[in-house]
CSV table of C-alpha atoms and ligand atoms in Angstrom, one decimal:
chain,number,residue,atom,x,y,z
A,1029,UNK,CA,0.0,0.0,0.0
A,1030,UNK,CA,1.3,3.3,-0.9
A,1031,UNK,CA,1.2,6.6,1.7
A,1032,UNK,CA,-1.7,8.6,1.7
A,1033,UNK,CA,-0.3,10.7,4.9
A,1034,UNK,CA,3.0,11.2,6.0
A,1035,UNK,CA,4.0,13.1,8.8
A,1036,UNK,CA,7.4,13.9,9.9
A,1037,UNK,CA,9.0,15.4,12.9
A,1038,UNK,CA,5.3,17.5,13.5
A,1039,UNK,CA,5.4,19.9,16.3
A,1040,UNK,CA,2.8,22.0,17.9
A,1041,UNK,CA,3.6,24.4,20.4
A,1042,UNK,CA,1.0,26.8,21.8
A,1043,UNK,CA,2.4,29.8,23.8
A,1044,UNK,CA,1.3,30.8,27.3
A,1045,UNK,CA,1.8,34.4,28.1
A,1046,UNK,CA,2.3,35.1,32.0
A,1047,UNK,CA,3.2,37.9,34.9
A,1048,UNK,CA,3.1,41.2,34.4
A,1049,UNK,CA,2.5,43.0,31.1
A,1050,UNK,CA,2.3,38.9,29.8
A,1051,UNK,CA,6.1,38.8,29.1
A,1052,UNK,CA,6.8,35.7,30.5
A,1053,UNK,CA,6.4,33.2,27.6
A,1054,UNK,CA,6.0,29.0,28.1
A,1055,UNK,CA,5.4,27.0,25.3
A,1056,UNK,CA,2.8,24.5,26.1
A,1057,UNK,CA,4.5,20.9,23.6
A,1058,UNK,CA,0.9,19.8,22.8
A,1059,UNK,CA,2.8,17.7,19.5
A,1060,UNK,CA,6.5,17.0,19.8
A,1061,UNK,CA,8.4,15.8,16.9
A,1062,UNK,CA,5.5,13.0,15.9
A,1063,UNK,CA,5.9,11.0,13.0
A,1064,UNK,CA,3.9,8.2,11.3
A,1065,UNK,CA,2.4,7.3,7.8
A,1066,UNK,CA,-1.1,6.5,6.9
A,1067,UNK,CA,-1.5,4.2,3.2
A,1068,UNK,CA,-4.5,4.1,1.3
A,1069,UNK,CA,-7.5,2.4,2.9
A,1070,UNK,CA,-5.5,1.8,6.3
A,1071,UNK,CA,-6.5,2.4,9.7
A,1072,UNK,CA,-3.8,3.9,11.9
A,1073,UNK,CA,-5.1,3.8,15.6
A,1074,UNK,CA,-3.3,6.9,17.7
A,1075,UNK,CA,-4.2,6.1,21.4
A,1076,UNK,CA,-2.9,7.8,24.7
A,1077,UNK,CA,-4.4,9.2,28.0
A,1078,UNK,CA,-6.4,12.4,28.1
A,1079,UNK,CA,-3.9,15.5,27.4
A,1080,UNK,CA,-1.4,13.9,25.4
A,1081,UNK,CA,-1.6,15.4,21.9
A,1082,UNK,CA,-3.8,12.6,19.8
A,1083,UNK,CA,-6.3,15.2,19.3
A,1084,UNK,CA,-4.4,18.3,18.2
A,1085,UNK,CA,-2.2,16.0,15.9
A,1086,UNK,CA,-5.4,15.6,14.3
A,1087,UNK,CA,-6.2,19.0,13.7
A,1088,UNK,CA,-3.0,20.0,13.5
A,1089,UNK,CA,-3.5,17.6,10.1
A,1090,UNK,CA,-5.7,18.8,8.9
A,1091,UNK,CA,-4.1,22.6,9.3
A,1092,UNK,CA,-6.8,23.7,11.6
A,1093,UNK,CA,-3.8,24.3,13.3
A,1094,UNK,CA,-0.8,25.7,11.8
A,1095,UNK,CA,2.4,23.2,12.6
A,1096,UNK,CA,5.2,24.5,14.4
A,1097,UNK,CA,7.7,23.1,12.5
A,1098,UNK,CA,7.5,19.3,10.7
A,1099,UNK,CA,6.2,18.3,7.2
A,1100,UNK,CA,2.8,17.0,6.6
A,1101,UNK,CA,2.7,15.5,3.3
A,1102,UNK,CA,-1.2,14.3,1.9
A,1103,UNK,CA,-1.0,12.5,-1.6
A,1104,UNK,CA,2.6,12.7,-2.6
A,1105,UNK,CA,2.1,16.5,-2.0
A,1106,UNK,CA,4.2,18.9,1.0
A,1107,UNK,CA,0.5,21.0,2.2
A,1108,UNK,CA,2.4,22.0,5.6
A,1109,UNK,CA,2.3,25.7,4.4
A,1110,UNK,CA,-0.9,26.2,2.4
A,1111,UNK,CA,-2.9,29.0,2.8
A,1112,UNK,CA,-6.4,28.4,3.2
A,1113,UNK,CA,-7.1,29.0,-0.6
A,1114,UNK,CA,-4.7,26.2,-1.5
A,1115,UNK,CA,-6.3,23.9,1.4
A,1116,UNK,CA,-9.3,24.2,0.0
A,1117,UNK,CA,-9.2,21.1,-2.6
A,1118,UNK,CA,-7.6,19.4,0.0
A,1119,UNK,CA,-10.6,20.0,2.6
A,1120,UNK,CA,-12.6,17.8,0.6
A,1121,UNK,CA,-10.2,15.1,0.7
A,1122,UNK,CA,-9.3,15.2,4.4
A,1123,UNK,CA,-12.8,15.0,6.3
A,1124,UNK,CA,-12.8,15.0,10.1
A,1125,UNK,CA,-15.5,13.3,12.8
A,1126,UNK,CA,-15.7,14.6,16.2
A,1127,UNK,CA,-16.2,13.0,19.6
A,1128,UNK,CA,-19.1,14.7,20.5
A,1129,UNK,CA,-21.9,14.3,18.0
A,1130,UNK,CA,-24.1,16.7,19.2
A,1131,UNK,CA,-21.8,19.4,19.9
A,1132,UNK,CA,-20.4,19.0,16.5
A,1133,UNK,CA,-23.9,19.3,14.7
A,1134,UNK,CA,-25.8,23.0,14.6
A,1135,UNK,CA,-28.7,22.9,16.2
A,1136,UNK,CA,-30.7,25.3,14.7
A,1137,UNK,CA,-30.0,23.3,10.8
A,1138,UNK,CA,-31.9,20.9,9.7
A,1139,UNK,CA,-29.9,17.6,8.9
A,1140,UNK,CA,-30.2,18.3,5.0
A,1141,UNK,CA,-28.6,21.4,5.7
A,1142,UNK,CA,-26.0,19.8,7.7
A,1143,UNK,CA,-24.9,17.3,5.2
A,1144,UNK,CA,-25.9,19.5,1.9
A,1145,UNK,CA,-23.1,22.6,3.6
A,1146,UNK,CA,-20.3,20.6,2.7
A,1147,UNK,CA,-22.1,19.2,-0.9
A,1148,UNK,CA,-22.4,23.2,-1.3
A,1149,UNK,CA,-18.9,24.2,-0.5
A,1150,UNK,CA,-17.5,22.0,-2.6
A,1151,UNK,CA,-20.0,21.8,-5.1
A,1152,UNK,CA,-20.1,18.6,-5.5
A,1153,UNK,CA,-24.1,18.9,-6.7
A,1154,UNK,CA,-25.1,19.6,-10.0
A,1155,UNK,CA,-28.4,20.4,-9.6
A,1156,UNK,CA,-31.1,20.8,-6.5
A,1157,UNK,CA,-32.7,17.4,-6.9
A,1158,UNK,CA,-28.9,15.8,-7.4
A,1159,UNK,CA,-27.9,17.3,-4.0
A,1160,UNK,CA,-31.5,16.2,-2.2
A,1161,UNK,CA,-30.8,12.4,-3.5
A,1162,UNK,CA,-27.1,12.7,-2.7
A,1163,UNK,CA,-28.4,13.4,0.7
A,1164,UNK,CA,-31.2,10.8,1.0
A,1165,UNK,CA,-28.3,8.2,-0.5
A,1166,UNK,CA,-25.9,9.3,2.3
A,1167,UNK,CA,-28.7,8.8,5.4
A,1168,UNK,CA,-29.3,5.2,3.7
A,1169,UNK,CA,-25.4,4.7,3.7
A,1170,UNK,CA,-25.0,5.5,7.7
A,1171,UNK,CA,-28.4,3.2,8.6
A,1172,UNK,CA,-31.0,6.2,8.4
A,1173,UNK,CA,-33.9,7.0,6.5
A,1174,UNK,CA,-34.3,9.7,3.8
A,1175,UNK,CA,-37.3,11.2,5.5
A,1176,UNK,CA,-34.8,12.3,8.4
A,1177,UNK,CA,-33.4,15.0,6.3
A,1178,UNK,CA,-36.0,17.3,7.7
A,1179,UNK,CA,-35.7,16.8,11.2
A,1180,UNK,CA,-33.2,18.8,13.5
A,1181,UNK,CA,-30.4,17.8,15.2
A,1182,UNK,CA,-32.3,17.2,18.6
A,1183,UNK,CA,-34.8,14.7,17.7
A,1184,UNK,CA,-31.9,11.9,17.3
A,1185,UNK,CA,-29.9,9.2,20.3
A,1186,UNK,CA,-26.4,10.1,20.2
A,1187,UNK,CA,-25.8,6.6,18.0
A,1188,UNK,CA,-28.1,8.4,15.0
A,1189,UNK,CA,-26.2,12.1,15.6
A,1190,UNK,CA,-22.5,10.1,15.3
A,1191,UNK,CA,-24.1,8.5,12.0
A,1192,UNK,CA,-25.1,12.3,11.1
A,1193,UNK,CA,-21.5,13.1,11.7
A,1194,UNK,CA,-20.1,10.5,8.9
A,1195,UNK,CA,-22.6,11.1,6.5
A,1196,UNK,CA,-21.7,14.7,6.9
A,1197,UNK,CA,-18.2,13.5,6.6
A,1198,UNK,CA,-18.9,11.2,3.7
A,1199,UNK,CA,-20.7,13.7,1.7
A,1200,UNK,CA,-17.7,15.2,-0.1
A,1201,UNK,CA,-16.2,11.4,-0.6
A,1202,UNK,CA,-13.3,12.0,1.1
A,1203,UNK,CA,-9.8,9.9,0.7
A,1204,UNK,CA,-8.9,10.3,4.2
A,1205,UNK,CA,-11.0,10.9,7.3
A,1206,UNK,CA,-9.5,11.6,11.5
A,1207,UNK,CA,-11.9,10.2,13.8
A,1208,UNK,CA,-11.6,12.3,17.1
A,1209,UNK,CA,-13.1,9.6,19.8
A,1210,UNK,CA,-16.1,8.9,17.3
A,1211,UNK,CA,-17.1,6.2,19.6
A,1212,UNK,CA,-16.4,7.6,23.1
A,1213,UNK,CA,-19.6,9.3,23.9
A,1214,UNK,CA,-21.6,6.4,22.9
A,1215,UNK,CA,-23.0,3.8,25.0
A,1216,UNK,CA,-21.3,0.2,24.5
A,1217,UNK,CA,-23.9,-1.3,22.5
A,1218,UNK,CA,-23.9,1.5,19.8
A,1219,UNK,CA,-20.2,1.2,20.1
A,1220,UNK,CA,-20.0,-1.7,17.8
A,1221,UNK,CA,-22.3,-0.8,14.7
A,1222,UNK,CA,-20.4,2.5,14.6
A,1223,UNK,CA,-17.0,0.9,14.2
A,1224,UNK,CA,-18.7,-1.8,11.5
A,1225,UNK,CA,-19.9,0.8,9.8
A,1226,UNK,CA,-16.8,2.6,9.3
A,1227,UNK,CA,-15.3,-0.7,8.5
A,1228,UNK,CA,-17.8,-1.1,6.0
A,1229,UNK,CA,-17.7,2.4,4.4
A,1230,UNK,CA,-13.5,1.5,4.5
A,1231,UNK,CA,-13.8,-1.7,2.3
A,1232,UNK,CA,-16.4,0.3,0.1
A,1233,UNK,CA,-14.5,3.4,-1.2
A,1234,UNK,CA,-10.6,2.5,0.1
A,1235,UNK,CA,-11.1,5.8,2.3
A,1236,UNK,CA,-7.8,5.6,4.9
A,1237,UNK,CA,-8.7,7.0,8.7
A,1238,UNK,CA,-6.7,8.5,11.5
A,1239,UNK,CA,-8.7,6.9,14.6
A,1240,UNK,CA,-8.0,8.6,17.7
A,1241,UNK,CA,-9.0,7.0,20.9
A,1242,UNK,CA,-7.8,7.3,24.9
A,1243,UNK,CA,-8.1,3.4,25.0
A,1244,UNK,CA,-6.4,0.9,23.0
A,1245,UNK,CA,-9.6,-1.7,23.6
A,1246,UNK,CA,-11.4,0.7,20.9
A,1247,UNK,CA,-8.8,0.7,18.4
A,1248,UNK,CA,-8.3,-2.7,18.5
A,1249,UNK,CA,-10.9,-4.2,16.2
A,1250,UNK,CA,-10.7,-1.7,13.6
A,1251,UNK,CA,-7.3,-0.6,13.2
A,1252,UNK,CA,-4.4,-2.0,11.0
A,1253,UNK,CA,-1.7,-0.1,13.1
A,1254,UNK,CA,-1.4,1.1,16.6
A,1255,UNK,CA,0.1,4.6,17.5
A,1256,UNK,CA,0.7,5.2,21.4
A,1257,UNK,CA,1.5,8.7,22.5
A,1258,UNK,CA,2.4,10.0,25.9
A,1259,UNK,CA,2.8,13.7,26.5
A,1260,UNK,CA,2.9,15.2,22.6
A,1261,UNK,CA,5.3,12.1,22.0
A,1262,UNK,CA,4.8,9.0,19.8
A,1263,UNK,CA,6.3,6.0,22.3
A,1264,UNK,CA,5.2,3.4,20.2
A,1265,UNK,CA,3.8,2.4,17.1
A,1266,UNK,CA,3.8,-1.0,15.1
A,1267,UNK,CA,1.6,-3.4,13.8
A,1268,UNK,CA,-1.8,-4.0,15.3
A,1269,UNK,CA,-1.3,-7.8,16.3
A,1270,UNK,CA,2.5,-6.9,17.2
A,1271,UNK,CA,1.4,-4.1,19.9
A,1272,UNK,CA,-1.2,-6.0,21.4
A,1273,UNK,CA,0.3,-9.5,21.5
A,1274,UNK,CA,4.1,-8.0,22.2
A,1275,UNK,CA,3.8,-4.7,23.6
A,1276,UNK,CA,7.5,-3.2,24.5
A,1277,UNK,CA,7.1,0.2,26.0
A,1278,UNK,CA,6.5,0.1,29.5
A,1279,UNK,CA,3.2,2.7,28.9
A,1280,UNK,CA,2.2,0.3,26.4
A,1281,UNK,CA,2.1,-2.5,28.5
A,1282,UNK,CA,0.7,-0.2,31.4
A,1283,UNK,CA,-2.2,1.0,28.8
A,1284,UNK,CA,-2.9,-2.7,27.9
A,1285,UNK,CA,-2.9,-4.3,30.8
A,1286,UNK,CA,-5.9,-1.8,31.9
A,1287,UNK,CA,-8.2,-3.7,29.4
A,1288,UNK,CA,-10.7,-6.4,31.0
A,1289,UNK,CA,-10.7,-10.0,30.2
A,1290,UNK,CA,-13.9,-10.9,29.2
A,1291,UNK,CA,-13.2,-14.8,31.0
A,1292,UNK,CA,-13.3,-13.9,34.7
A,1293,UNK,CA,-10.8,-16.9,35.5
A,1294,UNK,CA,-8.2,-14.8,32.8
A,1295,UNK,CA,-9.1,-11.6,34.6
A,1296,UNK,CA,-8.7,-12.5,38.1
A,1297,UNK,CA,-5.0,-14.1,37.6
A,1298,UNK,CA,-4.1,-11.0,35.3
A,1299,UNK,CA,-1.4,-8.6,37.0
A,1300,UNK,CA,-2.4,-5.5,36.5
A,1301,UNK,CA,0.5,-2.7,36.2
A,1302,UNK,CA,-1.4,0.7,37.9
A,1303,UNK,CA,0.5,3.9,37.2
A,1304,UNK,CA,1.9,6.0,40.2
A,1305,UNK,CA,0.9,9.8,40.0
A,1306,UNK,CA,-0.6,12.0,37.2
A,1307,UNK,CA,0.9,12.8,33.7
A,1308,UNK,CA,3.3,15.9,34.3
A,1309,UNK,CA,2.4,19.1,32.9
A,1310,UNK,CA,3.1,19.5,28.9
A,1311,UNK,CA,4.4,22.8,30.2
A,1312,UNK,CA,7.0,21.6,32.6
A,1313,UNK,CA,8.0,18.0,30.7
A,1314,UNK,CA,10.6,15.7,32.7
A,1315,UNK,CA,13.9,15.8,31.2
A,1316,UNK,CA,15.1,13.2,29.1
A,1317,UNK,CA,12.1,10.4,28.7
A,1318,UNK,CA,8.7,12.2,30.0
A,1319,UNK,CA,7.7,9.0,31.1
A,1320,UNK,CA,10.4,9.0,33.9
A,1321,UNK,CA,8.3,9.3,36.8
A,1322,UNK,CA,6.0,7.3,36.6
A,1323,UNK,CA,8.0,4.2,34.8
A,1324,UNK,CA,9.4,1.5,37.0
A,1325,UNK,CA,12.3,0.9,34.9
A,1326,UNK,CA,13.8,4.6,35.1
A,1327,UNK,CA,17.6,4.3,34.6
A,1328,UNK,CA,20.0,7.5,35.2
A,1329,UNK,CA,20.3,7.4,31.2
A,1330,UNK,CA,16.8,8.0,31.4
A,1331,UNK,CA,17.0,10.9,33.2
A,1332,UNK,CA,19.3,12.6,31.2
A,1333,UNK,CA,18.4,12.0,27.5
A,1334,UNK,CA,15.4,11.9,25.1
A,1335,UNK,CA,14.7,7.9,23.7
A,1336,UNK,CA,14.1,8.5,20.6
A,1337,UNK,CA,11.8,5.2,18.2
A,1338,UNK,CA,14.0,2.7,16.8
A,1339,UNK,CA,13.1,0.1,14.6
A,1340,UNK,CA,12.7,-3.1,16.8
A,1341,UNK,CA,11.3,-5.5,13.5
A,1342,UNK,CA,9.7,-4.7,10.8
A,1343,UNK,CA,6.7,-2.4,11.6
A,1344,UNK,CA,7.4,-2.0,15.3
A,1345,UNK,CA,9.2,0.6,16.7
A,1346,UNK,CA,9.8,1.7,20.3
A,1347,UNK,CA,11.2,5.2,21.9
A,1348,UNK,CA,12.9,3.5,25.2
A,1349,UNK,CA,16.4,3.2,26.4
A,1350,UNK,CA,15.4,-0.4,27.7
A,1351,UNK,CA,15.8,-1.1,24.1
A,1352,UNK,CA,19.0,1.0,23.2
B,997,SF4,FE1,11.1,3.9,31.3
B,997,SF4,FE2,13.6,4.8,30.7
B,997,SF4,FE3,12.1,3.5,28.9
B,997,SF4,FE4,11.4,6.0,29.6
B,997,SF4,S1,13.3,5.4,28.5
B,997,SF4,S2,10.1,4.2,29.3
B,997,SF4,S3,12.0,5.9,31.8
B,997,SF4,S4,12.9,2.7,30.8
């Protein structure tokens, strides 16, 4: 499979102005010096604790963020420093879904309106009745009905607004689409069909996701790859099977070891590894590996510098000095 995305070295810093007359400056390292590629109809999972940059290396992807520094490269072509204008074409391409489904959708629009915005934008409709049937086709692709079109936002469960979401994602037939915790604010049971369904729409058009999640029991069914970041860094990242049946960074094996059994006997002999204190502040990172304090293997190296990811086999790589 060839690249779709590639991302080197991204960074994303966001300034914080303090003290008197705001002249003291901290740079908050939301994204620090990520890197990964995406191929055509893959699923790259990007998991990680609350904080730790999946999220605003998303929309940093999509330029809804400028970069800091670091290339992002979509389709064999360097968009880190488009202007908006020159985005443009490439916002039809690159689609996003959002965690919160009903945030995300306008309350006040009808669900036509929702969907057709995007049709409009990009006229992708060549007449009126064109973009009504587009939309009718697009509420039949996500599981609802045509006749839906005219209700609002409101008058749907948060499984039917999430499925608003993709069809409002879908409507432009995008190559690549970031999934921001599409699944998180859903119950369990709704869960499932949404992740099928993306599956589905995946093997139908070849479209390639980023799939964001804060745990890696989500991302394990539909993803072909497994990012972990911790505090703006990429730790580990490898193939899906690899990660989960070999995990090598100790906050991998942490993260995964936090996933229920479904077998209670498997559960109740399982040793659970339970993380001491808080992620530190992306203000005030630990020196060398920011995973120092709270990893039981801490050596002084550790302390001192930055592990940067090394290839460990073929589609696996690691950041750790355990592995130096
Ligand atoms: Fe732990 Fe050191 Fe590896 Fe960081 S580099 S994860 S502190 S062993």
């Amino acid at each position: 499979m060839s690249n779709l995305l590639e991302v080197q070295d991204l960074k994303k810093y966001f300034t914080k102005t303090s003290g008197l007359l705001k002249k003291t400056e901290q740079h908050v390292k939301a994204v620090d010096n990520v890197s990964f590629t995406v191929a055509h109809g893959e699923t790259l999972g990007l998991v990680g604790e609350s904080g730790c940059g999946k999220s605003t290396t998303g929309r940093t992807i999509l330029k809804l963020y400028q970069p800091t520094s670091g290339k992002i490269v979509f389709d064999g072509v360097d968009i880190t420093n488009f202007t908006e204008k020159q985005m443009l074409p490439y916002r039809k391409k690159m689609q996003m879904i959002f965690q919160d489904p009903y945030a995300s959708l306008n309350g006040r629009m009808t669900i036509s309106d929702i969907i057709g915005e995007a049709i409009d934008t990009h006229k992708v409709a060549t007449s009126a009745k064109d973009r009504d049937d587009m939309i009718a086709n697009l509420l039949e692709r996500v599981g609802l009905m045509k006749d839906h079109a005219s209700r609002y936002p409101h008058e749907f469960s948060g499984g039917q607004r999430q499925r608003i979401g993709i069809a409002r994602a879908l409507a432009v037939n995008p190559e690549f689409i970031i999934c921001d915790e599409p699944i998180s604010a859903l119950d369990v049971s709704i869960q499932a069909q949404v992740v099928n369904m993306l599956e589905e729409i995946q093997r139908k058009t070849g479209v390639g996701y980023l799939f964001i999640a804060h745990d890696l029991s989500m991302v394990k069914h539909i993803s072909n790859r497994i990012g972990v970041m911790y505090l703006g860094q990429l730790v580990e990242i490898g193939d899906r099977d690899k990660v989960y049946s070999n995990p090598e960074h100790p906050y991998t094996k942490a993260l995964l070891s936090a996933i229920p059994i479904p077998d209670p006997q498997s559960e109740k002999s399982k040793s659970r590894i339970v993380l001491q204190g808080d992620v530190p502040s992306p203000l005030n990172p630990p020196s060398g590996c920011h995973f120092r304090t709270r990893c039981q293997y801490c050596m002084k190296i550790c302390k001192e510098v930055e592990p940067v990811l090394q290839t460990l086999e073929d589609n696996h790589q690691v950041a750790c000095h355990l592995f130096s």
